[in-house]
């Protein structure tokens, strides 16, 4: 199936989805800790449309999920995460209403909200929304690999647990991300640290054998 734009959200395909990388821990001169994405990939969306055009589209068609998704993605690319959050919350509400009417699940809105809360550093809200996504993950692995929000929610949850040194949860979500994506490189560093913390005897034994 070829996806050209969005009605995407409804069709289950997002061609311009940007995949957040692991969070980098930063400490300022006063000892305050914050987290940011290490880099951004595949910036997509309505890059040629001005903010005014996208705001006007959302105002003119307030019931259109596409309009709010495009506006949220623009704010996200501009690192205006608080404004992105408001757009994605509108998107989430519309998709939730559509789910109720159509009897079909649309987890995309929950994912975008959770992703944005992650970037804002609101861990409690990020976990809440991302867990709502993974709790609805299809039992079929084939179906779960068809859309990015399942694997990306696992990756973000794994990153959040990792930054809080919650090793068991970090390992669980990062390994689930690996299984769904086939990507072993992206979470490799975090998984290696989590496994050293969880299974120190493995590394002690291996070190003794080398000696």
Short mmCIF file of C-alpha atoms in Angstrom, two decimals:
data_model
loop_
_atom_site.label_atom_id
_atom_site.label_comp_id
_atom_site.label_asym_id
_atom_site.label_seq_id
_atom_site.Cartn_x
_atom_site.Cartn_y
_atom_site.Cartn_z
CA UNK A 1 0.00 0.00 0.00
CA UNK A 2 1.33 3.45 -0.90
CA UNK A 3 0.52 6.29 1.49
CA UNK A 4 0.54 9.76 -0.03
CA UNK A 5 -0.48 12.16 2.73
CA UNK A 6 -2.70 11.98 5.79
CA UNK A 7 -5.87 10.63 5.99
CA UNK A 8 -2.94 8.41 7.00
CA UNK A 9 -3.97 8.61 10.64
CA UNK A 10 -7.19 6.85 9.82
CA UNK A 11 -5.59 4.46 7.33
CA UNK A 12 -2.89 3.32 9.76
CA UNK A 13 0.08 4.74 7.86
CA UNK A 14 2.14 7.83 8.66
CA UNK A 15 4.72 8.47 5.96
CA UNK A 16 6.40 11.43 7.64
CA UNK A 17 6.65 9.98 11.12
CA UNK A 18 9.92 11.01 12.78
CA UNK A 19 11.38 8.46 15.09
CA UNK A 20 12.75 9.96 18.32
CA UNK A 21 16.17 8.71 19.31
CA UNK A 22 17.26 7.94 22.87
CA UNK A 23 17.10 10.75 25.39
CA UNK A 24 20.37 12.43 26.33
CA UNK A 25 20.89 13.38 29.96
CA UNK A 26 22.14 16.94 30.52
CA UNK A 27 23.12 18.76 33.71
CA UNK A 28 23.44 22.54 33.78
CA UNK A 29 25.79 24.61 35.93
CA UNK A 30 23.35 24.57 38.83
CA UNK A 31 22.95 20.80 38.83
CA UNK A 32 19.53 20.75 37.20
CA UNK A 33 18.95 17.58 35.19
CA UNK A 34 17.07 17.59 31.89
CA UNK A 35 16.70 15.27 28.92
CA UNK A 36 16.62 15.93 25.21
CA UNK A 37 16.60 13.90 22.02
CA UNK A 38 20.09 13.17 20.77
CA UNK A 39 19.13 13.86 17.18
CA UNK A 40 16.13 14.14 14.89
CA UNK A 41 15.46 11.89 11.93
CA UNK A 42 13.33 12.13 8.82
CA UNK A 43 11.78 15.54 9.40
CA UNK A 44 8.55 15.37 7.44
CA UNK A 45 5.10 16.88 7.32
CA UNK A 46 4.04 20.16 5.83
CA UNK A 47 7.44 21.80 5.58
CA UNK A 48 6.33 24.17 2.83
CA UNK A 49 3.27 25.46 4.63
CA UNK A 50 3.47 28.39 6.99
CA UNK A 51 2.28 28.27 10.54
CA UNK A 52 -0.50 30.71 9.67
CA UNK A 53 -1.80 28.38 6.96
CA UNK A 54 -1.85 25.38 9.27
CA UNK A 55 -3.49 27.31 12.10
CA UNK A 56 -6.11 28.54 9.65
CA UNK A 57 -6.72 25.01 8.38
CA UNK A 58 -7.23 23.71 11.92
CA UNK A 59 -9.54 26.61 12.76
CA UNK A 60 -11.53 26.17 9.56
CA UNK A 61 -11.81 22.39 9.93
CA UNK A 62 -11.70 21.77 13.70
CA UNK A 63 -13.12 18.25 13.30
CA UNK A 64 -10.41 17.18 10.86
CA UNK A 65 -7.71 15.07 12.58
CA UNK A 66 -5.33 15.71 9.66
CA UNK A 67 -5.30 19.45 10.32
CA UNK A 68 -4.35 19.02 13.96
CA UNK A 69 -1.74 16.37 13.15
CA UNK A 70 -0.04 18.66 10.61
CA UNK A 71 -0.08 21.59 13.03
CA UNK A 72 1.32 19.46 15.85
CA UNK A 73 4.09 18.12 13.64
CA UNK A 74 5.04 21.66 12.61
CA UNK A 75 5.31 22.80 16.23
CA UNK A 76 7.27 19.64 17.05
CA UNK A 77 9.82 20.36 14.31
CA UNK A 78 10.11 23.91 15.62
CA UNK A 79 10.71 22.56 19.15
CA UNK A 80 7.59 24.34 20.38
CA UNK A 81 6.48 21.33 22.34
CA UNK A 82 3.82 22.98 24.50
CA UNK A 83 1.99 24.13 21.38
CA UNK A 84 2.53 20.75 19.76
CA UNK A 85 0.94 19.13 22.81
CA UNK A 86 -2.21 21.21 22.49
CA UNK A 87 -2.56 20.25 18.83
CA UNK A 88 -1.97 16.57 19.55
CA UNK A 89 -4.46 16.61 22.42
CA UNK A 90 -7.07 17.88 19.95
CA UNK A 91 -6.03 15.12 17.56
CA UNK A 92 -6.30 12.51 20.31
CA UNK A 93 -9.78 13.66 21.27
CA UNK A 94 -11.01 13.51 17.67
CA UNK A 95 -9.57 10.04 17.13
CA UNK A 96 -11.07 8.82 20.41
CA UNK A 97 -14.47 10.07 19.25
CA UNK A 98 -13.97 8.33 15.92
CA UNK A 99 -13.03 5.11 17.71
CA UNK A 100 -16.29 5.24 19.67
CA UNK A 101 -18.41 5.88 16.58
CA UNK A 102 -16.71 3.37 14.29
CA UNK A 103 -15.80 0.68 16.80
CA UNK A 104 -12.21 0.77 15.51
CA UNK A 105 -9.12 1.55 17.55
CA UNK A 106 -7.00 4.61 16.71
CA UNK A 107 -3.99 4.66 19.08
CA UNK A 108 -2.06 7.22 17.04
CA UNK A 109 -3.35 10.19 19.00
CA UNK A 110 -2.27 8.64 22.29
CA UNK A 111 1.19 8.00 20.85
CA UNK A 112 1.72 11.58 19.65
CA UNK A 113 0.58 12.94 23.03
CA UNK A 114 2.88 10.53 24.87
CA UNK A 115 5.81 11.37 22.63
CA UNK A 116 5.33 15.08 23.25
CA UNK A 117 5.06 14.65 27.02
CA UNK A 118 8.34 12.72 26.80
CA UNK A 119 10.03 15.66 25.08
CA UNK A 120 8.58 18.01 27.69
CA UNK A 121 10.07 15.84 30.44
CA UNK A 122 6.68 15.12 32.03
CA UNK A 123 7.44 11.50 32.80
CA UNK A 124 4.19 10.67 34.60
CA UNK A 125 2.03 11.85 31.71
CA UNK A 126 4.38 10.33 29.13
CA UNK A 127 4.14 6.92 30.79
CA UNK A 128 0.36 7.21 31.07
CA UNK A 129 -0.20 7.88 27.37
CA UNK A 130 2.46 5.53 26.04
CA UNK A 131 1.18 2.70 28.21
CA UNK A 132 -2.28 3.28 26.75
CA UNK A 133 -0.74 2.55 23.37
CA UNK A 134 1.23 -0.60 24.25
CA UNK A 135 -1.69 -2.03 26.23
CA UNK A 136 -3.63 -2.11 22.94
CA UNK A 137 -0.83 -3.66 20.91
CA UNK A 138 -2.17 -6.38 18.60
CA UNK A 139 -1.44 -9.94 19.68
CA UNK A 140 -0.39 -10.69 16.13
CA UNK A 141 3.27 -9.77 15.67
CA UNK A 142 2.58 -9.17 11.98
CA UNK A 143 -0.06 -6.57 12.80
CA UNK A 144 2.11 -4.99 15.50
CA UNK A 145 4.94 -4.42 13.03
CA UNK A 146 2.68 -2.70 10.51
CA UNK A 147 2.52 0.68 12.25
CA UNK A 148 5.29 2.67 13.96
CA UNK A 149 3.45 3.71 17.12
CA UNK A 150 3.61 0.27 18.72
CA UNK A 151 7.40 -0.08 18.49
CA UNK A 152 8.07 3.62 19.10
CA UNK A 153 5.97 3.60 22.26
CA UNK A 154 8.04 0.69 23.53
CA UNK A 155 11.24 2.53 22.65
CA UNK A 156 10.18 5.71 24.45
CA UNK A 157 8.99 3.82 27.51
CA UNK A 158 12.27 1.92 27.54
CA UNK A 159 14.19 5.21 27.32
CA UNK A 160 12.19 6.74 30.16
CA UNK A 161 12.70 3.71 32.41
CA UNK A 162 16.39 3.72 31.49
CA UNK A 163 16.87 7.35 32.47
CA UNK A 164 15.28 6.56 35.83
CA UNK A 165 17.40 3.41 36.28
CA UNK A 166 14.35 1.16 36.27
CA UNK A 167 16.27 -1.64 34.65
CA UNK A 168 13.66 -4.42 34.48
CA UNK A 169 11.09 -2.22 32.76
CA UNK A 170 13.72 -0.69 30.50
CA UNK A 171 14.89 -4.12 29.37
CA UNK A 172 11.33 -5.30 28.73
CA UNK A 173 10.32 -2.38 26.51
CA UNK A 174 13.62 -2.11 24.65
CA UNK A 175 13.60 -5.82 23.83
CA UNK A 176 10.01 -5.52 22.67
CA UNK A 177 11.08 -2.65 20.44
CA UNK A 178 13.82 -4.87 19.00
CA UNK A 179 11.37 -7.68 18.26
CA UNK A 180 8.91 -5.38 16.52
CA UNK A 181 11.45 -3.33 14.57
CA UNK A 182 14.26 -5.79 13.88
CA UNK A 183 16.61 -2.97 14.91
CA UNK A 184 19.29 -4.12 17.36
CA UNK A 185 21.59 -1.10 17.02
CA UNK A 186 19.41 1.75 18.26
CA UNK A 187 18.74 0.39 21.79
CA UNK A 188 22.02 -1.53 22.07
CA UNK A 189 23.80 0.79 24.51
CA UNK A 190 20.83 1.10 26.83
CA UNK A 191 20.18 -2.64 26.79
CA UNK A 192 23.81 -3.43 27.54
CA UNK A 193 23.74 -1.14 30.59
CA UNK A 194 20.40 -2.53 31.79
CA UNK A 195 21.65 -6.10 31.48
CA UNK A 196 24.85 -5.29 33.39
CA UNK A 197 22.73 -3.89 36.20
CA UNK A 198 20.27 -6.78 36.17
CA UNK A 199 22.68 -9.68 35.65
CA UNK A 200 26.07 -8.66 37.09
CA UNK A 201 27.01 -12.31 37.62
CA UNK A 202 27.16 -12.83 33.87
CA UNK A 203 29.83 -10.17 33.50
CA UNK A 204 31.75 -11.31 36.58
CA UNK A 205 31.81 -14.88 35.25
CA UNK A 206 32.88 -13.79 31.79
CA UNK A 207 35.63 -11.59 33.22
CA UNK A 208 36.94 -14.48 35.32
CA UNK A 209 37.01 -16.76 32.27
CA UNK A 210 39.01 -14.19 30.29
CA UNK A 211 41.56 -13.95 33.07
#
